[in-house]
Coordinates of C-alpha atoms in Angstrom, one line a residue:
M1 CA 104.1 117.6 86.2
A2 CA 105.5 121.1 86.5
R3 CA 102.4 122.1 88.4
Q4 CA 103.0 119.2 90.9
N5 CA 106.6 120.2 91.3
T6 CA 105.5 123.8 92.3
V7 CA 103.2 122.2 94.9
Q8 CA 106.1 120.1 96.3
G9 CA 108.2 123.3 96.6
T10 CA 105.7 124.9 98.8
V11 CA 105.4 121.8 101.0
Q12 CA 109.1 121.9 101.5
D13 CA 108.7 125.3 103.1
A14 CA 106.2 123.7 105.4
V15 CA 108.4 121.0 106.6
R16 CA 111.4 123.2 107.0
S17 CA 109.5 125.1 109.6
T18 CA 109.5 121.9 111.7
L19 CA 113.3 121.6 111.5
Q20 CA 114.4 124.3 113.8
G21 CA 117.4 125.0 116.1
S22 CA 120.5 122.8 116.5
L23 CA 118.8 119.9 114.8
Q24 CA 118.4 122.0 111.6
G25 CA 122.1 122.6 111.5
T26 CA 122.9 119.0 111.9
L27 CA 120.5 118.0 109.2
Q28 CA 121.8 120.6 106.7
G29 CA 125.3 119.2 107.3
A30 CA 124.2 115.6 106.7
A31 CA 122.1 116.4 103.7
Q32 CA 124.8 118.4 102.0
G33 CA 125.3 116.6 98.6
A34 CA 123.4 113.5 99.7
T35 CA 121.2 111.8 97.1
L36 CA 118.3 109.6 98.2
V37 CA 116.1 107.2 96.2
L38 CA 112.5 106.9 97.4
G39 CA 109.7 104.7 96.2
G40 CA 107.0 102.1 96.9
L41 CA 107.7 98.3 96.5
G42 CA 105.6 95.7 94.8
A43 CA 101.8 95.9 94.3
D44 CA 101.3 98.3 97.2
S45 CA 99.6 101.4 95.9
H46 CA 99.8 103.8 98.9
S47 CA 101.1 107.1 97.7
V48 CA 100.3 109.9 100.3
G49 CA 103.0 109.0 102.7
L50 CA 105.6 109.0 99.9
F51 CA 104.4 112.4 99.0
V52 CA 104.8 113.8 102.6
L53 CA 108.2 112.0 103.2
R54 CA 109.6 113.2 99.9
N55 CA 108.9 116.8 100.8
A56 CA 110.2 116.4 104.3
L57 CA 113.5 115.1 102.9
E58 CA 113.8 117.8 100.3
A59 CA 113.0 120.4 102.9
A60 CA 115.8 119.1 104.9
G61 CA 118.2 119.6 102.0
F62 CA 118.4 116.1 100.5
R63 CA 118.2 115.5 96.8
V64 CA 115.4 112.9 96.2
V65 CA 115.0 110.8 93.2
G66 CA 111.3 109.6 93.3
L67 CA 110.4 106.3 91.7
G68 CA 106.7 106.5 92.6
I69 CA 104.7 103.4 93.5
Q70 CA 104.6 99.8 92.5
N71 CA 108.2 99.2 91.7
D72 CA 109.9 95.8 91.5
F73 CA 113.1 95.6 93.6
A74 CA 115.3 95.6 90.4
R75 CA 114.5 99.3 89.9
F76 CA 115.8 100.2 93.3
A77 CA 118.9 97.9 92.8
A78 CA 119.6 99.8 89.5
M79 CA 119.9 103.0 91.5
A80 CA 122.1 101.6 94.4
D81 CA 125.5 102.7 93.0
S82 CA 124.4 106.3 92.3
C83 CA 122.9 107.4 95.7
D84 CA 123.7 107.6 99.3
A85 CA 120.5 105.8 100.6
V86 CA 117.6 103.9 99.2
L87 CA 114.3 104.3 101.1
I88 CA 111.7 101.7 100.2
S89 CA 108.0 101.9 101.4
N90 CA 105.8 98.9 101.6
M91 CA 102.4 99.1 103.1
D92 CA 100.8 95.8 102.1
G93 CA 102.9 93.5 104.3
H94 CA 104.5 91.5 101.4
A95 CA 108.0 93.0 101.6
E96 CA 109.5 89.5 102.4
Y97 CA 107.9 88.1 99.3
Y98 CA 109.0 90.9 97.1
L99 CA 112.6 90.5 98.4
R100 CA 112.5 86.7 98.3
E101 CA 115.2 86.4 95.5
V102 CA 117.4 89.1 96.9
E103 CA 120.5 87.5 98.5
A104 CA 122.2 90.7 99.4
L105 CA 121.4 94.4 99.1
P106 CA 123.5 95.8 96.4
G107 CA 125.8 98.9 96.4
G108 CA 127.5 100.8 99.1
C109 CA 124.5 102.9 100.1
L110 CA 122.2 102.8 103.1
W111 CA 119.0 100.9 102.8
Y112 CA 115.8 101.8 104.7
L113 CA 112.5 99.9 104.7
G114 CA 109.3 101.4 106.2
G115 CA 105.5 101.3 106.1
L116 CA 103.9 98.1 107.2
P117 CA 106.3 95.7 105.5
A118 CA 105.5 92.4 107.3
V119 CA 102.1 90.9 107.7
A120 CA 103.1 89.0 110.8
G121 CA 105.3 91.9 112.1
R122 CA 108.6 90.0 111.4
T123 CA 110.8 93.0 111.1
P124 CA 113.9 91.3 112.5
E125 CA 114.0 89.0 109.5
L126 CA 113.9 92.0 107.3
L127 CA 116.6 93.8 109.2
A128 CA 118.8 90.7 108.8
R129 CA 118.7 91.1 105.1
G130 CA 121.1 94.0 105.5
F131 CA 118.7 97.1 105.9
T132 CA 120.3 99.8 107.9
R133 CA 116.8 100.5 109.5
V134 CA 113.4 98.9 109.2
Y135 CA 110.3 100.6 110.6
G136 CA 107.5 98.2 111.2
G137 CA 104.7 100.8 111.6
F138 CA 104.0 104.5 111.5
V139 CA 107.0 106.8 112.0
D140 CA 107.1 110.6 112.0
T141 CA 108.9 112.2 109.1
D142 CA 111.1 114.1 111.6
E143 CA 112.4 110.8 113.0
V144 CA 113.3 109.5 109.5
V145 CA 115.2 112.7 108.7
A146 CA 117.1 112.6 112.0
A147 CA 118.0 109.0 111.5
L148 CA 119.4 109.8 108.0
A149 CA 121.4 112.6 109.6
E150 CA 122.9 110.2 112.1
D151 CA 123.6 107.4 109.6
L152 CA 125.1 109.6 106.9
A153 CA 127.4 111.5 109.3
G154 CA 131.0 111.1 108.3
R155 CA 130.2 109.0 105.1
A156 CA 131.6 110.1 101.8
R157 CA 129.0 111.3 99.3
C158 CA 128.1 109.3 96.1
T159 CA 129.2 111.3 93.0
V160 CA 127.7 109.0 90.4
R161 CA 124.7 110.6 88.6
P162 CA 121.6 108.5 89.0
P163 CA 120.4 106.8 85.8
V164 CA 117.1 107.6 84.2
L165 CA 115.2 104.4 84.4
P166 CA 112.8 103.3 81.6
V167 CA 109.1 102.9 82.3
P168 CA 108.4 99.3 83.6
P169 CA 107.1 97.0 80.9
P170 CA 103.5 96.0 81.3
R171 CA 102.8 93.0 83.5
S172 CA 100.1 90.5 82.6
G173 CA 96.7 92.2 83.2
R174 CA 98.4 95.6 83.1
G175 CA 98.1 96.6 79.5
A176 CA 97.5 100.2 78.5
D177 CA 94.9 99.6 75.7
P178 CA 91.2 99.2 76.3
D179 CA 90.4 95.4 76.3
P180 CA 86.7 94.7 76.4
A181 CA 87.3 91.1 76.0
G182 CA 84.4 88.7 75.7
R183 CA 83.4 86.5 78.6
A184 CA 85.3 83.4 77.5
E185 CA 88.6 85.4 77.4
V186 CA 88.0 86.8 80.9
L187 CA 87.2 83.4 82.4
A188 CA 90.3 82.0 80.8
Q189 CA 92.6 84.4 82.7
W190 CA 93.0 81.7 85.4
P191 CA 91.8 78.1 85.6
T192 CA 89.2 78.8 88.4
G193 CA 87.3 81.1 86.0
A194 CA 85.8 78.0 84.4
G195 CA 83.8 77.4 87.6
A196 CA 81.9 80.6 87.0
R197 CA 80.7 79.8 83.5
D198 CA 77.1 78.8 84.2
I199 CA 75.3 82.1 85.1
E200 CA 72.0 80.5 85.6
A201 CA 73.4 78.0 88.2
N202 CA 75.3 80.9 89.8
A203 CA 72.1 82.9 90.1
E204 CA 70.5 80.0 92.0
V205 CA 73.3 80.0 94.5
L206 CA 73.1 83.8 94.9
A207 CA 69.4 83.6 95.5
A208 CA 70.0 81.4 98.5
R209 CA 72.6 83.7 100.0
P210 CA 71.9 86.8 102.3
S211 CA 71.5 89.9 100.2
L212 CA 73.2 93.1 101.0
A213 CA 70.9 95.0 98.7
L214 CA 67.9 93.8 100.7
L215 CA 69.5 94.2 104.1
Q216 CA 70.7 97.9 103.9
G217 CA 68.9 101.0 102.9
G218 CA 66.0 101.0 105.3
G219 CA 67.5 103.8 107.4
A220 CA 66.5 102.2 110.7
R221 CA 70.0 101.2 111.8
T222 CA 73.6 101.6 110.7
L223 CA 75.2 98.2 109.9
L224 CA 78.6 97.2 111.3
H225 CA 81.0 96.0 108.6
P226 CA 84.6 95.1 109.5
R227 CA 87.3 94.5 106.8
S228 CA 88.9 91.1 106.9
G229 CA 91.0 88.8 104.8
V230 CA 93.5 85.9 105.4
R231 CA 95.2 83.5 103.0
A232 CA 93.7 80.1 103.9
S233 CA 90.1 79.3 103.2
G234 CA 89.5 77.5 106.6
D235 CA 91.0 80.4 108.5
Q236 CA 88.8 82.8 106.5
Q237 CA 85.7 80.8 107.3
Q238 CA 86.5 80.8 111.0
L239 CA 87.4 84.5 110.9
F240 CA 83.9 85.2 109.5
A241 CA 82.3 83.2 112.2
D242 CA 84.3 85.0 114.9
L243 CA 83.5 88.4 113.5
H244 CA 79.8 87.6 113.2
A245 CA 79.8 86.5 116.8
A246 CA 81.5 89.8 117.7
G247 CA 78.6 91.8 116.1
A248 CA 79.4 92.1 112.5
Q249 CA 76.2 92.5 110.3
V250 CA 78.1 92.6 106.9
L251 CA 81.4 90.8 106.1
S252 CA 83.7 91.0 103.2
F253 CA 86.6 89.2 101.5
Q254 CA 89.4 91.7 101.7
V255 CA 91.5 90.7 98.7
D256 CA 95.3 90.5 98.9
S257 CA 97.6 92.8 97.0
L258 CA 98.9 90.2 94.5
T259 CA 95.4 89.3 93.4
R260 CA 94.6 93.0 93.0
D261 CA 97.5 93.2 90.6
G262 CA 96.4 90.2 88.7
R263 CA 99.5 88.1 89.9
Y264 CA 97.6 84.8 90.3
A265 CA 100.7 82.6 89.5
E266 CA 102.5 84.4 92.2
V267 CA 99.7 83.9 94.7
A268 CA 99.9 80.2 93.9
Q269 CA 103.6 80.2 94.6
V270 CA 103.1 81.9 98.0
A271 CA 100.5 79.3 98.9
R272 CA 102.8 76.4 98.0
D273 CA 105.6 78.0 100.1
G274 CA 103.2 78.5 103.0
G275 CA 103.9 82.3 102.9
A276 CA 101.6 85.0 104.3
L277 CA 99.2 87.2 102.2
N278 CA 97.6 90.4 103.4
G279 CA 94.1 89.2 102.2
F280 CA 92.0 86.4 100.8
P281 CA 93.0 85.4 97.2
V282 CA 89.5 84.9 95.9
V283 CA 90.4 84.0 92.3
N284 CA 92.9 81.4 93.3
H285 CA 90.6 79.7 95.8
G286 CA 87.8 79.6 93.2
V287 CA 84.1 79.1 93.0
D288 CA 83.6 76.0 95.1
T289 CA 85.6 77.3 98.0
L290 CA 83.7 80.6 98.0
R291 CA 80.3 78.7 97.9
R292 CA 81.3 76.6 100.9
I293 CA 82.3 79.7 102.9
S294 CA 79.3 81.8 101.8
A295 CA 76.9 78.9 102.6
A296 CA 78.2 79.0 106.2
C297 CA 77.9 82.7 106.6
P298 CA 74.6 84.0 108.0
V299 CA 75.2 87.7 106.8
P300 CA 75.8 89.2 103.4
L301 CA 79.3 89.0 101.9
Q302 CA 81.0 91.6 99.8
T303 CA 84.4 91.6 97.8
R304 CA 86.6 94.5 98.5
H305 CA 89.8 94.8 96.5
S306 CA 91.1 97.8 94.4
A307 CA 91.9 95.5 91.5
R308 CA 93.6 96.8 88.4
D309 CA 91.4 94.4 86.3
P310 CA 88.2 93.5 88.3
R311 CA 86.5 91.3 85.7
L312 CA 87.6 87.7 86.7
L313 CA 87.4 88.7 90.3
A314 CA 83.8 89.8 89.9
E315 CA 82.9 86.6 88.0
V316 CA 84.4 84.3 90.6
S317 CA 82.9 86.4 93.5
Y318 CA 79.4 86.3 92.1
A319 CA 79.5 82.6 91.2
G320 CA 80.8 81.9 94.7
G321 CA 77.7 83.4 96.4
V322 CA 79.0 86.9 97.2
T323 CA 76.1 89.4 96.8
A324 CA 78.1 92.7 96.7
F325 CA 81.1 93.9 94.7
E326 CA 83.0 97.1 95.4
G327 CA 84.9 99.5 93.1
G328 CA 84.6 101.6 90.0
P329 CA 86.5 103.1 87.1
I330 CA 87.4 106.3 89.0
C331 CA 87.8 105.2 92.6
Y332 CA 89.8 102.1 91.8
N333 CA 92.1 103.8 89.3
I334 CA 93.0 107.4 89.9
P335 CA 93.8 107.0 93.7
Y336 CA 95.7 103.7 93.1
Y337 CA 97.6 103.4 89.8
A338 CA 100.2 105.6 88.2
E339 CA 99.8 104.6 84.6
L340 CA 96.3 103.1 84.1
P341 CA 94.3 105.1 81.5
L342 CA 90.7 105.9 82.3
A343 CA 89.6 104.4 79.0
V344 CA 90.9 101.0 80.2
S345 CA 89.3 101.1 83.6
L346 CA 86.0 102.4 82.1
A347 CA 85.9 99.3 79.8
R348 CA 86.7 96.9 82.5
W349 CA 84.2 98.2 84.9
R350 CA 81.5 98.4 82.2
Y351 CA 82.0 94.6 82.0
V352 CA 81.4 94.3 85.7
D353 CA 78.3 96.4 85.6
E354 CA 76.8 94.5 82.7
L355 CA 77.5 91.2 84.5
T356 CA 75.8 92.6 87.6
A357 CA 72.8 93.7 85.4
R358 CA 72.7 90.2 83.9
Y359 CA 72.1 88.7 87.3
A360 CA 69.4 91.3 88.0
E361 CA 67.6 90.0 84.8
L362 CA 67.7 86.6 86.4
G363 CA 66.0 88.0 89.5
V364 CA 69.2 88.4 91.7
V365 CA 69.8 92.1 92.7
L366 CA 73.5 92.4 93.6
D367 CA 75.0 95.6 95.2
R368 CA 77.7 97.7 93.6
E369 CA 79.6 99.9 96.0
F370 CA 81.8 102.9 94.9
F371 CA 84.9 103.6 96.9
G372 CA 84.2 107.4 97.2
T373 CA 87.0 107.7 99.8
L374 CA 89.5 108.2 96.9
T375 CA 92.9 108.8 98.4
A376 CA 91.1 109.4 101.8
T377 CA 93.3 112.4 102.5
L378 CA 91.9 116.0 102.7
I379 CA 89.2 115.1 100.1
P380 CA 86.5 117.8 99.7
P381 CA 83.1 116.2 100.4
A382 CA 81.6 117.5 97.2
L383 CA 84.4 115.8 95.1
A384 CA 83.8 112.5 96.8
I385 CA 80.0 112.7 96.3
C386 CA 80.4 113.8 92.6
T387 CA 82.6 110.8 91.7
N388 CA 80.2 108.4 93.5
I389 CA 77.3 109.7 91.5
L390 CA 79.3 109.6 88.2
E391 CA 80.2 106.0 88.9
G392 CA 76.6 105.3 89.9
L393 CA 75.3 106.8 86.6
L394 CA 77.6 104.4 84.6
A395 CA 76.4 101.4 86.7
V396 CA 72.7 102.2 86.7
G397 CA 73.0 103.0 83.0
A398 CA 74.3 99.4 82.5
G399 CA 71.3 98.0 84.4
V400 CA 72.6 97.7 88.0
R401 CA 69.7 97.8 90.5
S402 CA 71.4 98.5 93.8
V403 CA 74.3 100.9 94.5
S404 CA 76.1 101.9 97.7
L405 CA 77.8 105.4 97.8
A406 CA 80.8 105.5 100.1
Y407 CA 82.3 108.5 101.9
A408 CA 85.5 108.6 104.0
E409 CA 85.3 110.5 107.3
Q410 CA 87.5 113.6 107.1
G411 CA 87.4 114.6 110.8
S412 CA 84.9 117.5 111.2
R413 CA 81.7 115.9 112.5
A414 CA 79.6 118.8 111.3
Q415 CA 81.0 118.5 107.8
D416 CA 81.0 114.7 107.7
V417 CA 77.3 114.5 108.9
A418 CA 76.2 117.1 106.3
A419 CA 78.2 115.3 103.5
V420 CA 76.6 111.9 104.1
E421 CA 73.1 113.4 104.3
V422 CA 73.6 115.2 101.0
M423 CA 75.1 112.1 99.4
G424 CA 72.2 110.0 100.2
R425 CA 69.7 112.6 99.1
L426 CA 71.4 113.4 95.8
G427 CA 72.1 109.7 95.2
R428 CA 68.4 108.8 95.3
E429 CA 67.7 111.8 93.1
Y430 CA 70.2 111.1 90.4
L431 CA 70.3 107.3 90.6
G432 CA 67.1 106.1 92.2
R433 CA 65.0 105.9 89.0
G434 CA 61.8 106.4 90.9
G435 CA 62.6 103.8 93.5
R436 CA 63.5 101.1 90.9
V437 CA 67.3 101.3 92.1
R438 CA 68.2 100.9 95.7
V439 CA 70.6 103.6 97.0
A440 CA 72.5 103.2 100.2
T441 CA 75.2 105.2 102.0
V442 CA 78.5 103.8 103.5
F443 CA 80.6 105.7 106.0
H444 CA 84.3 104.7 106.1
Q445 CA 86.0 105.4 109.5
F446 CA 88.9 107.7 109.2
M447 CA 91.4 106.3 106.6
G448 CA 94.2 108.7 107.0
A449 CA 97.3 108.5 109.3
F450 CA 95.8 106.8 112.4
P451 CA 97.0 107.3 116.0
A452 CA 99.4 104.7 117.3
D453 CA 98.4 105.5 120.9
R454 CA 95.7 102.9 121.8
D455 CA 93.5 105.2 123.8
A456 CA 93.5 107.8 121.0
A457 CA 92.7 105.1 118.4
E458 CA 89.8 103.7 120.6
L459 CA 88.4 107.2 121.0
L460 CA 88.5 107.8 117.3
I461 CA 86.7 104.5 116.5
R462 CA 84.0 105.1 119.0
E463 CA 83.4 108.7 118.1
S464 CA 83.6 107.9 114.4
A465 CA 80.8 105.4 114.6
R466 CA 78.8 108.0 116.5
T467 CA 79.3 110.4 113.6
A468 CA 78.2 107.6 111.1
A469 CA 75.0 107.1 113.1
L470 CA 74.3 110.9 113.4
A471 CA 74.7 110.9 109.5
R472 CA 72.2 108.1 109.3
A473 CA 74.6 106.1 107.1
D474 CA 73.3 102.7 106.2
R475 CA 76.6 101.0 106.9
V476 CA 79.9 101.9 108.7
V477 CA 83.1 100.2 107.7
V478 CA 84.9 99.8 111.0
K479 CA 88.6 100.3 111.8
T480 CA 90.6 98.6 114.6
P481 CA 92.8 100.1 117.3
A482 CA 95.8 98.4 115.7
E483 CA 95.4 100.3 112.4
A484 CA 98.7 102.2 112.8
L485 CA 100.7 99.3 114.0
R486 CA 100.0 96.1 112.1
I487 CA 97.5 94.2 109.9
P488 CA 94.7 93.6 112.5
D489 CA 93.8 90.1 113.8
V490 CA 90.4 88.8 114.9
R491 CA 90.8 90.3 118.4
D492 CA 91.6 93.7 117.0
N493 CA 88.6 93.5 114.8
A494 CA 86.3 92.4 117.7
R495 CA 87.6 95.4 119.7
G496 CA 86.9 97.7 116.9
L497 CA 83.3 96.3 116.5
A498 CA 82.7 96.7 120.2
L499 CA 83.9 100.3 120.1
A500 CA 81.8 101.1 117.1
A501 CA 78.7 99.5 118.6
A502 CA 79.2 101.8 121.6
G503 CA 79.4 104.8 119.3
L504 CA 76.1 103.9 117.7
E505 CA 74.4 103.8 121.1
L506 CA 75.8 107.2 122.0
A507 CA 74.3 108.7 118.8
A508 CA 70.9 107.0 119.6
A509 CA 70.8 108.8 122.9
D510 CA 71.7 112.2 121.4
P511 CA 70.7 112.3 117.6
G512 CA 71.8 116.0 117.0
A513 CA 71.0 117.8 113.8
V514 CA 72.6 118.4 110.4
D515 CA 74.4 121.7 109.8
G516 CA 72.1 123.2 107.2
M517 CA 74.4 125.8 105.9
E518 CA 77.3 123.2 105.4
A519 CA 74.9 120.9 103.7
H520 CA 73.7 123.7 101.4
R521 CA 77.3 124.5 100.4
I522 CA 78.1 120.8 99.7
E523 CA 74.9 120.3 97.7
R524 CA 75.5 123.5 95.6
T525 CA 79.0 122.4 94.9
V526 CA 78.0 118.8 93.9
R527 CA 75.4 120.0 91.5
H528 CA 77.7 122.6 90.0
L529 CA 80.5 119.9 89.4
L530 CA 78.1 117.4 87.9
E531 CA 76.7 120.0 85.6
A532 CA 80.2 121.0 84.4
V533 CA 81.3 117.3 84.0
L534 CA 78.2 116.1 82.2
A535 CA 78.4 119.1 79.8
L536 CA 81.8 118.0 78.5
R537 CA 80.5 115.2 76.2
P538 CA 76.7 115.2 76.5
G539 CA 75.2 111.8 76.5
D540 CA 78.4 109.9 77.1
V541 CA 79.1 109.7 80.9
G542 CA 82.3 107.7 80.4
G543 CA 83.6 110.2 77.9
C544 CA 82.7 113.1 80.3
V545 CA 84.7 111.4 83.0
E546 CA 87.7 111.1 80.8
E547 CA 87.5 114.7 79.6
A548 CA 87.0 115.9 83.2
F549 CA 90.2 114.4 84.3
A550 CA 92.1 115.5 81.2
T551 CA 91.1 119.1 81.7
G552 CA 91.3 119.2 85.5
V553 CA 87.6 119.7 86.1
L554 CA 87.9 116.7 88.3
D555 CA 91.1 116.5 90.3
V556 CA 91.9 114.1 93.3
P557 CA 94.4 115.4 95.9
F558 CA 97.5 113.2 96.4
S559 CA 96.7 110.9 93.5
P560 CA 99.7 109.0 91.9
S561 CA 98.0 108.9 88.5
R562 CA 99.6 110.7 85.6
F563 CA 96.0 111.2 84.3
N564 CA 95.2 113.4 87.3
A565 CA 96.0 117.2 87.1
G566 CA 97.3 117.4 90.7
R567 CA 96.4 121.1 91.0
L568 CA 93.6 121.0 93.6
L569 CA 95.0 122.0 97.0
T570 CA 93.2 121.4 100.2
G571 CA 93.7 122.0 104.0
R572 CA 91.8 122.1 107.2
D573 CA 90.1 125.2 108.6
T574 CA 90.3 126.1 112.3
N575 CA 87.5 123.6 113.1
G576 CA 89.1 120.7 111.1
A577 CA 86.8 120.9 108.1
V578 CA 88.3 120.2 104.7
R579 CA 88.5 123.5 102.6
V580 CA 89.9 124.3 99.2
I581 CA 93.1 126.4 99.2
D582 CA 93.5 126.4 95.4
P583 CA 90.8 124.9 93.2
G584 CA 93.2 124.5 90.2
G585 CA 90.8 123.8 87.3
V586 CA 87.9 122.5 89.4
P587 CA 84.9 124.8 88.9
L588 CA 83.4 125.8 92.3
P589 CA 80.4 128.1 92.7
Q590 CA 81.8 131.5 93.5
D591 CA 80.0 132.0 96.8
V592 CA 81.3 128.6 98.0
L593 CA 84.8 129.5 96.9
D594 CA 84.5 132.9 98.7
F595 CA 83.4 131.2 101.9
E596 CA 86.2 128.6 101.8
T597 CA 88.8 131.3 100.9
E598 CA 87.7 133.2 104.0
R599 CA 87.8 130.1 106.3
M600 CA 91.4 129.3 105.2
R601 CA 92.3 133.1 105.5
E602 CA 91.4 132.8 109.2
R603 CA 93.4 129.7 109.6
L604 CA 96.4 131.3 107.9
A605 CA 96.2 134.3 110.1
I606 CA 96.1 132.2 113.3
A607 CA 99.1 130.3 112.0
R608 CA 100.8 133.6 110.9
V609 CA 101.5 132.0 107.5
P610 CA 101.2 134.1 104.3
R611 CA 98.7 132.9 101.7
A612 CA 101.5 132.4 99.2
E613 CA 102.9 129.8 101.6
A614 CA 99.5 128.1 102.4
W615 CA 101.0 124.7 101.8
R616 CA 103.0 125.0 105.0
L617 CA 99.8 123.8 106.7
V618 CA 99.2 120.8 104.5
A619 CA 101.9 118.4 105.8
R620 CA 100.6 118.9 109.4
D621 CA 97.0 118.4 108.3
V622 CA 97.7 115.1 106.6
L623 CA 99.1 113.7 109.9
E624 CA 96.9 115.6 112.3
A625 CA 94.8 112.7 113.5
S626 CA 97.9 110.5 114.2
H627 CA 98.9 112.6 117.1
P628 CA 97.7 111.4 120.5
R629 CA 96.5 114.8 121.6
A630 CA 94.5 115.4 118.4
G631 CA 91.2 114.4 119.9
W632 CA 88.2 113.2 117.8
P633 CA 86.3 114.6 116.1
L634 CA 88.5 117.5 115.2
D635 CA 85.6 120.0 115.7
G636 CA 85.0 118.7 119.1
R637 CA 87.9 120.9 120.5
R638 CA 88.7 124.6 120.4
T639 CA 90.7 124.9 117.2
I640 CA 93.0 122.7 115.1
R641 CA 96.7 123.2 115.7
A642 CA 98.1 126.0 113.6
A643 CA 101.1 124.9 111.7
G644 CA 103.2 122.7 113.8

C-alpha cells in the first residue's frame, strides 16, 4: 500500500499543474482543512475514475478518505458527521436501488453523486433525495473541484476525526475461502439452478443452437458484436431481434450488476417492484426463459458478466442454449474486486472450465472468452496477451476446446494492430494443440473515458472498427455514441453497428500492414513474461498465477485488488502508444525496456516534465480520448498533447 501511496503523490503533482491562476487560489482557500469521503456505491466495480478523482482532490488541497469500491450506503452514512462532503460514485445505474431505504441523507455535510447513477437518466429524482449535486454522466475533475470550492465557501469546517471503518462482512457468495463445491451445491444457490441439472438434455439443446466456436475463427471477416442487456425477458428477446436486424452477427446477454455480485434475492425484489436493472438477470430468469430466447435468435449467444462467482451463471447459461461464456480467474477478479483472493477465483473458474469440457465430451464445443481488457486503461499489450494465454492454458488444460482471446483498444493503431496479430499467433502456438483447440481473437473498442461529443464518439467507433479489421480480429465488440452519456438503448446500438460496419468497409479498401518492429517487441515481451511466470511453480499454472501476482511479476495498472502490487506505471508516448514508465516488479526484456524508456524520455522532454515527475502525464493520458479534439486513432495526428 505504501507503494501505491507514493504513486498517488506523484499524480497529485500532475493535477496541481492544471489548477493554475486565480482558480488555484480559490481552491486552496476552499480546501483548507476540508475533509472529503470518496467511494463507490453498491455492486459497481469501476475504480479508475475514483483513482483519478481522488488525486485531483488531494492535489487541490483537500484531505480525502477513500473507501474504495463496492460500499453499502451505511459505510458512507457512518462518515457523514466527520467530514465536510461525501462524494459517491456509481457507474452501474442502480443508485436509486442502493438508496431505496434512505429517507434522508445524514449529517450536516455536502453530498455529491456522480458516474452513471441512473439507468433511465432520472437524475432529478436523485437530486430530490437531498444531494447537493448529481452528475448524470462524465464530468471533468476540474469541474468537480471547482464545484466543491463554490459549495464549501463560507462553511465551517468539520473538526471530528473520521472513524476507521471495519472491513465489510462477507455477503452471500463473497466468501474468502476456496469453495470448490460439488455440482449439487452450486445448482442449489438459487431455485432456477434445478433446471440445469440434466447435462445430456442441455447438450441436445445446445447442439441445436448457433455455435460461436464454429462461426468465428475463419479469418475471412470480422464479426460485429454489440453488448446488450435489459431486465424483462420479452424486452431482451425483442432487443436481440432489433440488433440482429441492424447487423449484429453475435449477441450476448449483458448481465446486471446485482447478478454479478450474487444478489439473486435482491434481483427478485427489483423485479417485483418493477424497477430497472442495467442488464439481463440470467440466473433469476432461469433455463426455460433462456431456451425460449435462444431458440428465437438466429446468431450465437454469449453471456458477459464479470461475476464474482460464475458457476451457477455458467450452468444456467449453457442449459439455456448459450454457446459461449466469458471471463476467467484473472480478468474477472484483479480488475474488479478489492478483496477476492486468486485462490478463490481459480477454484470457481476451474469449475466453469470443467463444465465446458464436459459438454465437449458430449459433442458440443462451447467457447470460453477471456476479458483481456483488464482495467482497459493504459494496459501494456504484452500484459493483456500474457494474461489471456495464462487463462487459456488453465481452460485448455481442463479440456476446453474453443477459446477467444480479447484485447482492448488502447488508441495507437500501429500498436493495437500489432498486438492483435501477435495475440492470435501466440494464442494458436500456446493453446491450439495442433489444431484441436479453436483460437479466435476479439477486439474491444476503446473502453476508457469516451468522448461525450457525438461527432467525436462516432469518429472513434468507425475508426476503431477499421483498426479491428486491419488487425484481422475475428470479432469486434462494438460501442455506441452514447457511451459517455447513458446506458445505451437499441437506437444507440444500431447506430454503433452502422458506424462499425462502415469502418470495416474502410479497412477492406485499404488493408495496410503490421508494424513489424512493434510486433517484434510485443512478442518478445510476452514470451519473456510467460517464461518468468511459468517458472514460479513449474507444472502448476494456477499456482504460477498466484505467485506472479504475489511477487509483482504480474501487475495490472489501476486495479482495486489488494492482491495486485500496483507498482507498474504506464503512460502514452508522443504517438499515443502505451509505454512503461516504471516496470515495478514486472520483468521486461532489457532491450524492450530501453526502447520504452527512450520513447517516454522524448514525451517528457516535449512536455518539459522531469522524469521524477513522470506521473504528471498520467492523469491526462487516462482522459485523453474523452476530449472532443483528441481525434482517433491517437497516432493519426501529429503528437499527443504534452501534459495538459
